[in-house]
Each structure stands twice: as C-alpha cells, then as structure tokens.
Coordinates of C-alpha atoms in Angstrom, one line a residue:
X261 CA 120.5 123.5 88.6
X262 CA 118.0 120.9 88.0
X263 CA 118.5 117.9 85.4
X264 CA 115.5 116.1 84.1
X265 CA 115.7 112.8 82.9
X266 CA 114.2 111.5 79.8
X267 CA 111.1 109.7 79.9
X268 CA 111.7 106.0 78.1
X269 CA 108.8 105.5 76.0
X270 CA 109.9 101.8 74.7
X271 CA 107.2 100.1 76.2
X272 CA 104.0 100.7 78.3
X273 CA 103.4 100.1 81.7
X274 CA 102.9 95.9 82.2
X275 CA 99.8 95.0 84.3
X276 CA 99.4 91.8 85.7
X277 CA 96.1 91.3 86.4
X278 CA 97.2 87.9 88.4
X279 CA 98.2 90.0 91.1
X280 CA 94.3 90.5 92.2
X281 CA 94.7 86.9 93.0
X282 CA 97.9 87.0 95.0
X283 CA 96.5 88.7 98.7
X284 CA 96.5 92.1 100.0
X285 CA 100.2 93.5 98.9
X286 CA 100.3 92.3 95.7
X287 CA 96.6 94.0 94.6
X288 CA 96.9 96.7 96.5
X289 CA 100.3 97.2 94.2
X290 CA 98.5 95.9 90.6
X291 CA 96.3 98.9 91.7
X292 CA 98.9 101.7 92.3
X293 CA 100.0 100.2 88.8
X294 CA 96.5 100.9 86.9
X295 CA 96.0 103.8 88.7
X296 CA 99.4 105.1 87.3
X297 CA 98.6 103.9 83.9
X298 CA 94.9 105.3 83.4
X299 CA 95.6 108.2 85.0
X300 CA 98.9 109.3 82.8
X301 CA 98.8 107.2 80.1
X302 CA 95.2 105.6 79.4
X303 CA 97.5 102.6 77.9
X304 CA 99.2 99.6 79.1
X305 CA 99.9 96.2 78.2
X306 CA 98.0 93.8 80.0
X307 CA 99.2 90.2 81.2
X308 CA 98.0 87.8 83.7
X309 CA 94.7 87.7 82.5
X310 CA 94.3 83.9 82.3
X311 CA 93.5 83.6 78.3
X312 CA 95.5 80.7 77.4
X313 CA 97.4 80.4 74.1
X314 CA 95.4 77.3 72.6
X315 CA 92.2 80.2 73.1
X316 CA 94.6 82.5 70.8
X317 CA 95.6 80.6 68.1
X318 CA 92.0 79.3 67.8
X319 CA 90.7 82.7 67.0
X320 CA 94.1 83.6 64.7
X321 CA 94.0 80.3 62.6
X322 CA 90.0 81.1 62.1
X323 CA 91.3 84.6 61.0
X324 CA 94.2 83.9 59.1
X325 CA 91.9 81.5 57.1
X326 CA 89.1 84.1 56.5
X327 CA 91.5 86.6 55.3
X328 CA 93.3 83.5 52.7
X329 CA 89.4 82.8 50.9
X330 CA 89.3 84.2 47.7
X331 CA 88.3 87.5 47.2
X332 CA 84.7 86.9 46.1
X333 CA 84.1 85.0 49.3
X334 CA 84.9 87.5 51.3
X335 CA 82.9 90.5 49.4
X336 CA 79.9 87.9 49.5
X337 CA 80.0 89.5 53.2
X338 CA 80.6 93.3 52.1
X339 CA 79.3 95.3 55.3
X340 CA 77.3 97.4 52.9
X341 CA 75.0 95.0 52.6
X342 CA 74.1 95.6 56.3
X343 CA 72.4 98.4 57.9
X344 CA 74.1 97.3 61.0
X345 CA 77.6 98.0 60.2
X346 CA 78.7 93.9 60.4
X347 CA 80.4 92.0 57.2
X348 CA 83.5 92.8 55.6
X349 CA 85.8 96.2 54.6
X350 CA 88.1 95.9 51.6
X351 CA 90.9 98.0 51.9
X352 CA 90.8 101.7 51.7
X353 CA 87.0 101.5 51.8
X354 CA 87.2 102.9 56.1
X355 CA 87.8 106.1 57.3
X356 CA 89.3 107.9 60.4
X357 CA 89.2 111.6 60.6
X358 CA 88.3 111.6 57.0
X359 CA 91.9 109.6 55.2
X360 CA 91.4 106.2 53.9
X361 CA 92.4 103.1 56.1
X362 CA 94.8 101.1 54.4
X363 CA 93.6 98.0 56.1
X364 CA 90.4 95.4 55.4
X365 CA 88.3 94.1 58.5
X366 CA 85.5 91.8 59.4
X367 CA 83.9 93.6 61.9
X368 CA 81.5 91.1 64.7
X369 CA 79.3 92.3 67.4
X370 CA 77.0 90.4 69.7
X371 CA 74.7 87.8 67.6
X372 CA 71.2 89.2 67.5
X373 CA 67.8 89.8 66.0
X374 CA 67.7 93.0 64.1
X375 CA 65.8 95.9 65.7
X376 CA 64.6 98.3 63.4
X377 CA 63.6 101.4 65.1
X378 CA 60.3 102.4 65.5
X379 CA 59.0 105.8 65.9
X380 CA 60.2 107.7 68.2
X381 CA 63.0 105.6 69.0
X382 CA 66.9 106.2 68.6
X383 CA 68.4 105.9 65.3
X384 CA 71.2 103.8 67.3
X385 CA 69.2 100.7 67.7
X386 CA 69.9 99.9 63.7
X387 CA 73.4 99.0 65.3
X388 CA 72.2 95.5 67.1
X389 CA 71.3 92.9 64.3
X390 CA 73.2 89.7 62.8
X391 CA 76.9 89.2 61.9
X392 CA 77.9 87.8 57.9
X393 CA 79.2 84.7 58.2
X394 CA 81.3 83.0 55.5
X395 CA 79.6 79.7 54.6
X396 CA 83.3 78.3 54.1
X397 CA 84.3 78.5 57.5
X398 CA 81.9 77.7 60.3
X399 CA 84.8 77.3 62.5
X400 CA 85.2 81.1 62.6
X401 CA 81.7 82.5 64.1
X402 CA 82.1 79.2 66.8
X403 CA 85.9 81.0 67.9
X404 CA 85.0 84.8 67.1
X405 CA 81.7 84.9 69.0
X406 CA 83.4 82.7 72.1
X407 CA 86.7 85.4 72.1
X408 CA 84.0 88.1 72.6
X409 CA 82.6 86.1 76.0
X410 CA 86.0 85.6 77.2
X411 CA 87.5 88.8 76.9
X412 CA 84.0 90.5 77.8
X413 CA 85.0 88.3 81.1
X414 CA 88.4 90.2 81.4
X415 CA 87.2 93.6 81.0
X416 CA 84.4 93.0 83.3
X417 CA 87.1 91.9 85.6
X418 CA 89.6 94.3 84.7
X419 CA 87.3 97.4 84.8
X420 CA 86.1 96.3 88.7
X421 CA 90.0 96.4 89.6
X422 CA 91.1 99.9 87.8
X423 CA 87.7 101.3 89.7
X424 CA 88.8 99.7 92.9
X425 CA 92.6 101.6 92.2
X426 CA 91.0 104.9 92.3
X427 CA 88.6 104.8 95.2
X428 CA 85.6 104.1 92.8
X429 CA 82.5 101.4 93.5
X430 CA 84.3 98.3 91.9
X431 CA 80.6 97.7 90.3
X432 CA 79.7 101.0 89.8
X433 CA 78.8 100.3 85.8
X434 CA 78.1 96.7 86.1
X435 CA 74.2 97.2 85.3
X436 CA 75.1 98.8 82.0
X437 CA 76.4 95.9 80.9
X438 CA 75.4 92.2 81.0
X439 CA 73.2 90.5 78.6
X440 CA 72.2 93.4 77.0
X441 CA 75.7 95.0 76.2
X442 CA 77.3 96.2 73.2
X443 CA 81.0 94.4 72.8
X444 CA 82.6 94.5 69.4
X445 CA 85.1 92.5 67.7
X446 CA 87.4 93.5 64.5
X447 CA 89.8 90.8 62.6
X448 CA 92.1 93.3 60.8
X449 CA 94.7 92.8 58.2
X450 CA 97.2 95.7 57.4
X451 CA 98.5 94.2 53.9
X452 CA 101.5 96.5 54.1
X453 CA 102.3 100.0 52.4
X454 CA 99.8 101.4 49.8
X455 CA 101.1 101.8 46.4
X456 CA 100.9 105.9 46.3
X457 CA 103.7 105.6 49.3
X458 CA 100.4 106.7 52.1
X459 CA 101.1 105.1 55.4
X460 CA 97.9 105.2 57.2
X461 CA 96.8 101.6 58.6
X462 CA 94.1 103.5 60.7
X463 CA 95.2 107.2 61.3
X464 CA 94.9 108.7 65.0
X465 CA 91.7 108.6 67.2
X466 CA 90.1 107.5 70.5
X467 CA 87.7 104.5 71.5
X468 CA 84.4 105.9 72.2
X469 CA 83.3 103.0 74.5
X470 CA 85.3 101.9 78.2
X471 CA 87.9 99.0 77.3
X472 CA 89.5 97.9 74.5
X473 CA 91.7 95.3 74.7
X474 CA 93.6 94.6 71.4
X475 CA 95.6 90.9 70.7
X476 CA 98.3 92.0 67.9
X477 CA 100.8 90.0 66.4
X478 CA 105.0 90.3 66.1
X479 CA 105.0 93.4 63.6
X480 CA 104.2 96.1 65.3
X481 CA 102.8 99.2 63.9
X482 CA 100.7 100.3 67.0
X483 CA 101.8 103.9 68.1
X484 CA 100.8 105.7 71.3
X485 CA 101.0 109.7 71.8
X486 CA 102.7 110.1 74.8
X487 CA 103.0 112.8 77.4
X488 CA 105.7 114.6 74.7
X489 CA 102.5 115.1 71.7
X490 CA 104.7 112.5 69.7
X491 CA 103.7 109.1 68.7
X492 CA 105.6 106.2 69.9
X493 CA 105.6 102.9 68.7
X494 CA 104.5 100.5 71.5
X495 CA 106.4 97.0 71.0
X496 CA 104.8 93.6 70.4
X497 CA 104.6 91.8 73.7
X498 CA 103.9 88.1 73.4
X499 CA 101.5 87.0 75.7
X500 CA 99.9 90.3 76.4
X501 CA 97.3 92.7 75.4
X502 CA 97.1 95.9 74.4
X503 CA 94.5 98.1 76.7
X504 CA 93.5 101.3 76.4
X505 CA 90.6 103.7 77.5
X506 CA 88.2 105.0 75.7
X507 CA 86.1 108.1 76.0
X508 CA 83.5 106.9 78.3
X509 CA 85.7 106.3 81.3
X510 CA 86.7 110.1 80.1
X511 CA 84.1 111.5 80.4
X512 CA 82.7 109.6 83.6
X513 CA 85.7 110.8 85.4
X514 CA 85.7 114.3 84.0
X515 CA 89.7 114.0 82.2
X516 CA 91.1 112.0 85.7
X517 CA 91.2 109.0 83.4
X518 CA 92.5 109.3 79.9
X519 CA 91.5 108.5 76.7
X520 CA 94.3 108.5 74.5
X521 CA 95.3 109.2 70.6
X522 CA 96.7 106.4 68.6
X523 CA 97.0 105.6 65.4
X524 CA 98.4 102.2 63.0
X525 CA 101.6 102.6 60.6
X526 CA 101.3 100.7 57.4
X527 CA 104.0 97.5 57.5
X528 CA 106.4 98.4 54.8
X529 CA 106.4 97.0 51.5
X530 CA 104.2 93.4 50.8
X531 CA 104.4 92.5 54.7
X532 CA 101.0 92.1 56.4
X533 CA 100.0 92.6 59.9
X534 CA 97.0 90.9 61.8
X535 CA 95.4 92.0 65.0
X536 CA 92.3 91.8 66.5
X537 CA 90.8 94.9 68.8
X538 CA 88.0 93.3 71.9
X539 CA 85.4 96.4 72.3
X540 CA 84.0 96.0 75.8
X541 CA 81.0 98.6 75.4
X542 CA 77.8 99.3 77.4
X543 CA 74.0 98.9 76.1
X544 CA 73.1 101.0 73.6
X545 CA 70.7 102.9 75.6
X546 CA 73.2 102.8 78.8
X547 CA 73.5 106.4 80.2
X548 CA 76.6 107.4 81.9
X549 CA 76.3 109.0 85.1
X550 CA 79.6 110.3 86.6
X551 CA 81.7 108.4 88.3
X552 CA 82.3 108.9 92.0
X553 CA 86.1 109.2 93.5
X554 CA 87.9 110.6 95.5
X555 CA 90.5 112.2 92.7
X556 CA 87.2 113.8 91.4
X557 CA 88.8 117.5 92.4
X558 CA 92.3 117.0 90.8
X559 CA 90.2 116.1 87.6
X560 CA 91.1 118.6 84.8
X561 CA 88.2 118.5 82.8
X562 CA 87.4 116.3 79.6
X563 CA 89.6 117.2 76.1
X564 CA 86.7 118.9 74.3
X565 CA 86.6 118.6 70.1
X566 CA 84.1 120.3 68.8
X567 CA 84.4 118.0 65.4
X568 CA 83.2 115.2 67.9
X569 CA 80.7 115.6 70.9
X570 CA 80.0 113.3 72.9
X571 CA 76.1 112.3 74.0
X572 CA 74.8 111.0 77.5
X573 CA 73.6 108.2 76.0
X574 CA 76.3 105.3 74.4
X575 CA 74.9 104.6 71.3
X576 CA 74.5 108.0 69.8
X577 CA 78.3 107.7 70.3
X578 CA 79.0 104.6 68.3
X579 CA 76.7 105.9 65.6
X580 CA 78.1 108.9 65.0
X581 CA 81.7 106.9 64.6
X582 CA 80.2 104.4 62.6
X583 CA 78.4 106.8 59.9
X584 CA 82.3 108.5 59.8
X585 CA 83.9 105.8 59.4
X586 CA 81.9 103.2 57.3
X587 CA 80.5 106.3 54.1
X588 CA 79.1 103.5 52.0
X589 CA 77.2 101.9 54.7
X590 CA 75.5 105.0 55.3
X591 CA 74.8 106.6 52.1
X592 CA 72.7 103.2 51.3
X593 CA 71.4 102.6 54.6
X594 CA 71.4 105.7 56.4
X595 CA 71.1 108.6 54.3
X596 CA 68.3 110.3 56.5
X597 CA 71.1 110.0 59.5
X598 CA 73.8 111.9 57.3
X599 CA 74.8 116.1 58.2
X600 CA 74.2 117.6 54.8
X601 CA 77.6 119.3 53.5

C-alpha cells in the first residue's frame, strides 16, 4: 500500500539569489531551486538580492506619508484625471474579475512624455505618459521612481538566472526591455475589512507581464493557489520578496513555467496593510517570440480563458487589464476602447 505525505504549504520555496555569486555548486543549486519553483509553483520568496533595508524604509516612510495626507491631497491626484492610468484609487473604486477592491493605490510607471496615438497606431501607447505627484511630498517621486531602477535591476538579474535554470538563452528577452520598458510600481493600503463584512483586498488573478516582485509588510493577507485548487496564505518573510510569474513567461514557454492565481484577504477589523508590488514588464510594442528550451516537449500547453486572451504584442495585454480594472478611467478617457455590453 502506498502512503502519501502531505504537501506543507506554510511557506514558499526561499531563493537566494546570492548564491549566483558563490561559484559553480552553489548556482548551479539556486537554479535547480528556481527551476523547481517556476516550474510547480510560479511563486517563491526571494532573498539575497542585495536591496538593503535603509533602500526599504526609504520607499515605506515616503509611502506611509502619502497614505497619512489628508484626503483632498490625495484625490488632487485621482487617476481619472489621467488617460494614462497613473494618480491615485480610493477604495473600492478598482476592480478584479469584476468585485470591488477593498484597497486604495497610487499607481507609478516609468516618468515620460505622453504619447497620444496617432492614426494607425495602437491604442496601448495612451499607457506611457507622466505620473501625479503630490506637491506635499517631493521626497516620494525621488524614492518611488529610484525603487523602480533598483528592482528593474533585480529582475533583469533574476530573469537571466531562472532562464539559465531551464536551459534557456540567459538574455534571450533582454532587447525587449531597457530604456524603453514598461515597469510599474503600486503603493497599496488594505485599510482592513469593509463595513458590509466583503473580504476582497484584491480578489484572484495573474500578472500579465514577466516578474513581479512584491515588498509586503508583517500582516499578511497574500494567498497562493497551490497544487491542491486551495488558497494558502503565504507568510510575511522579513527581508524577502514575494516573486511570482506572470503570463508572459507562460505563454513564452507554452505552460512549462506558471503563472499562478492569487488573491489579497482584507486585515480584519480597523488594521491596515501596506505593500508595494515591482512590475518588471517589456516595451509596449515588445512581441514575444517563444522561448527556446530544452523542457519545451514536457510543456503542457498554456491555461486558456476565454474571458481573457492574450495578444502577441505586450501592451494590448496591459490595456485590456487596465480598462477592467480602472471603469472610471475608461469611461472618461477611453470610451471608444470599451466592448459594448
């Protein structure tokens, strides 16, 4: 007779991304690790990666002291005033697969000149354009905009490795990146349970880009489904960040990589959380060719939705999410993008 034994879902796998530095055992075992992780999980927790604490609590005492500005100051930055998605969310005013998020946001992207597209041209270029700013605190776009360099520089790093750990071209996407990439920051506060008892943060979904690498705080909330359909809470880890895969590195692998479904629980009662999810995504316009491997055989094929296809081309992706999720941004700005009902 044959006994299984339980998986233990307490924590993700722990990547130290140190090890790359450490000579030919210790990588070649940080890449059994990733390849382990990506492959059945498409989450881990990531340490090692050389971001020091006084870089954190820069970028959390910028944030904590956005989200303590009175009200007004904040709605002064109201993303719908932007056809580029950037400014401030109040709370309940996001959606994932169509629930409120109980949760308000600044959401940051690369600093840039507004393109406007032209004729001809796709709708997904309104996405690049300037980030709101609260005149109150010029201290925050001086430690939000350098966080997006220096964990642009740990992705970049990262993604070379977890290529390397499954027989890939370590700099296979590295032209789809660069100066002309797409990242994305969010400075989120969860400020605990909705009134009407509803206990979405941010309910399930997947990234659409390659990396995100997300700095929460001791609360927890963050849950993972797991191998089981079931969603797990994944534990605080201080020090570390949260990684996950998103559906680019997917599709470019044809399923041999996941992309995984996760989701935020509302803090009970008056108790906040704050975390802050890195986006490492390609140019708009990048186009992603397949990836080449030698695990492309044992791939099983990408998890199709019919409710979300995914395009060739990057930014179709992000735009589709973004009209989803942000309905007021895109009634005002975008009304000629919108499916009718």
């Amino acid at each position: 007779m044959t006994t299984h034994t339980a998986t233990s879902y307490d924590q993700l796998p722990i990547i130290d991304l140190s090890a790359a530095d450490r000579g030919p055992q210790a990588r070649a075992l940080l890449h059994a690790q990733l390849h382990s992780a990506a492959h059945d999980i498409g989450f881990f927790q990531l340490v090692g990666h050389g971001v020091t604490r006084a870089e954190t609590d820069a970028l959390l005492t910028a944030m904590r002291a956005f989200f303590a500005l009175p009200e007004a100051d904040r709605l002064a930055l109201d993303n719908v005033n932007s056809p580029h998605f950037r400014g401030y969310t109040r709370t309940g005013d996001e959606r994932t697969g169509g629930a409120r998020d109980w949760r308000d946001q600044l959401d940051i992207g690369a600093e840039r000149p507004a393109r406007v597209p032209g004729p001809g041209e796709p709708p997904y270029w309104w996405l690049q354009g300037p980030n709101q700013w609260p005149a109150a605190l010029p201290g925050l776009r001086t430690a939000a905009l350098a966080w997006i360099d220096r964990l642009g520089a740990v992705a970049h790093r990262l993604l070379r490795e977890l290529l390397t750990a499954i027989g890939a071209p370590a700099g296979f996407y590295d032209p789809l990146f660069g100066e002309h990439a797409h990242p994305q920051l969010k400075l989120v506060r969860y400020p605990g349970s909705a009134a009407d008892g509803a206990d979405q943060g941010v309910g399930a979904h997947k990234d659409y880009g390659f990396l995100t690498l997300l700095l929460q705080d001791t609360v927890g909330g963050l849950q993972v489904q797991r191998e089981d359909g079931r969603f797990h809470d994944v534990p605080p880890l201080p020090g570390a960040f949260v990684v996950n895969l998103g559906e680019l590195l997917e599709v470019a692998t044809n399923g041999y990589l996941l992309a995984t479904n996760h989701r935020v629980v509302s803090p009970p009662g008056a108790t906040e959380r704050y975390s802050v999810p890195f986006f490492y995504n390609p140019r708009l316009d990048a186009r992603i060719d397949p990836l080449p491997f030698p695990y492309a055989a044992e791939a099983p094929g990408v998890t199709t939705d019919p409710a979300n296809p995914l395009y060739a081309e990057y930014g179709h992706n992000e735009l589709k999410g973004k009209l989803r999720a942000h309905p007021l941004v895109a009634e005002r700005h975008h009304g000629n993008l919108l499916t009718p009902a």
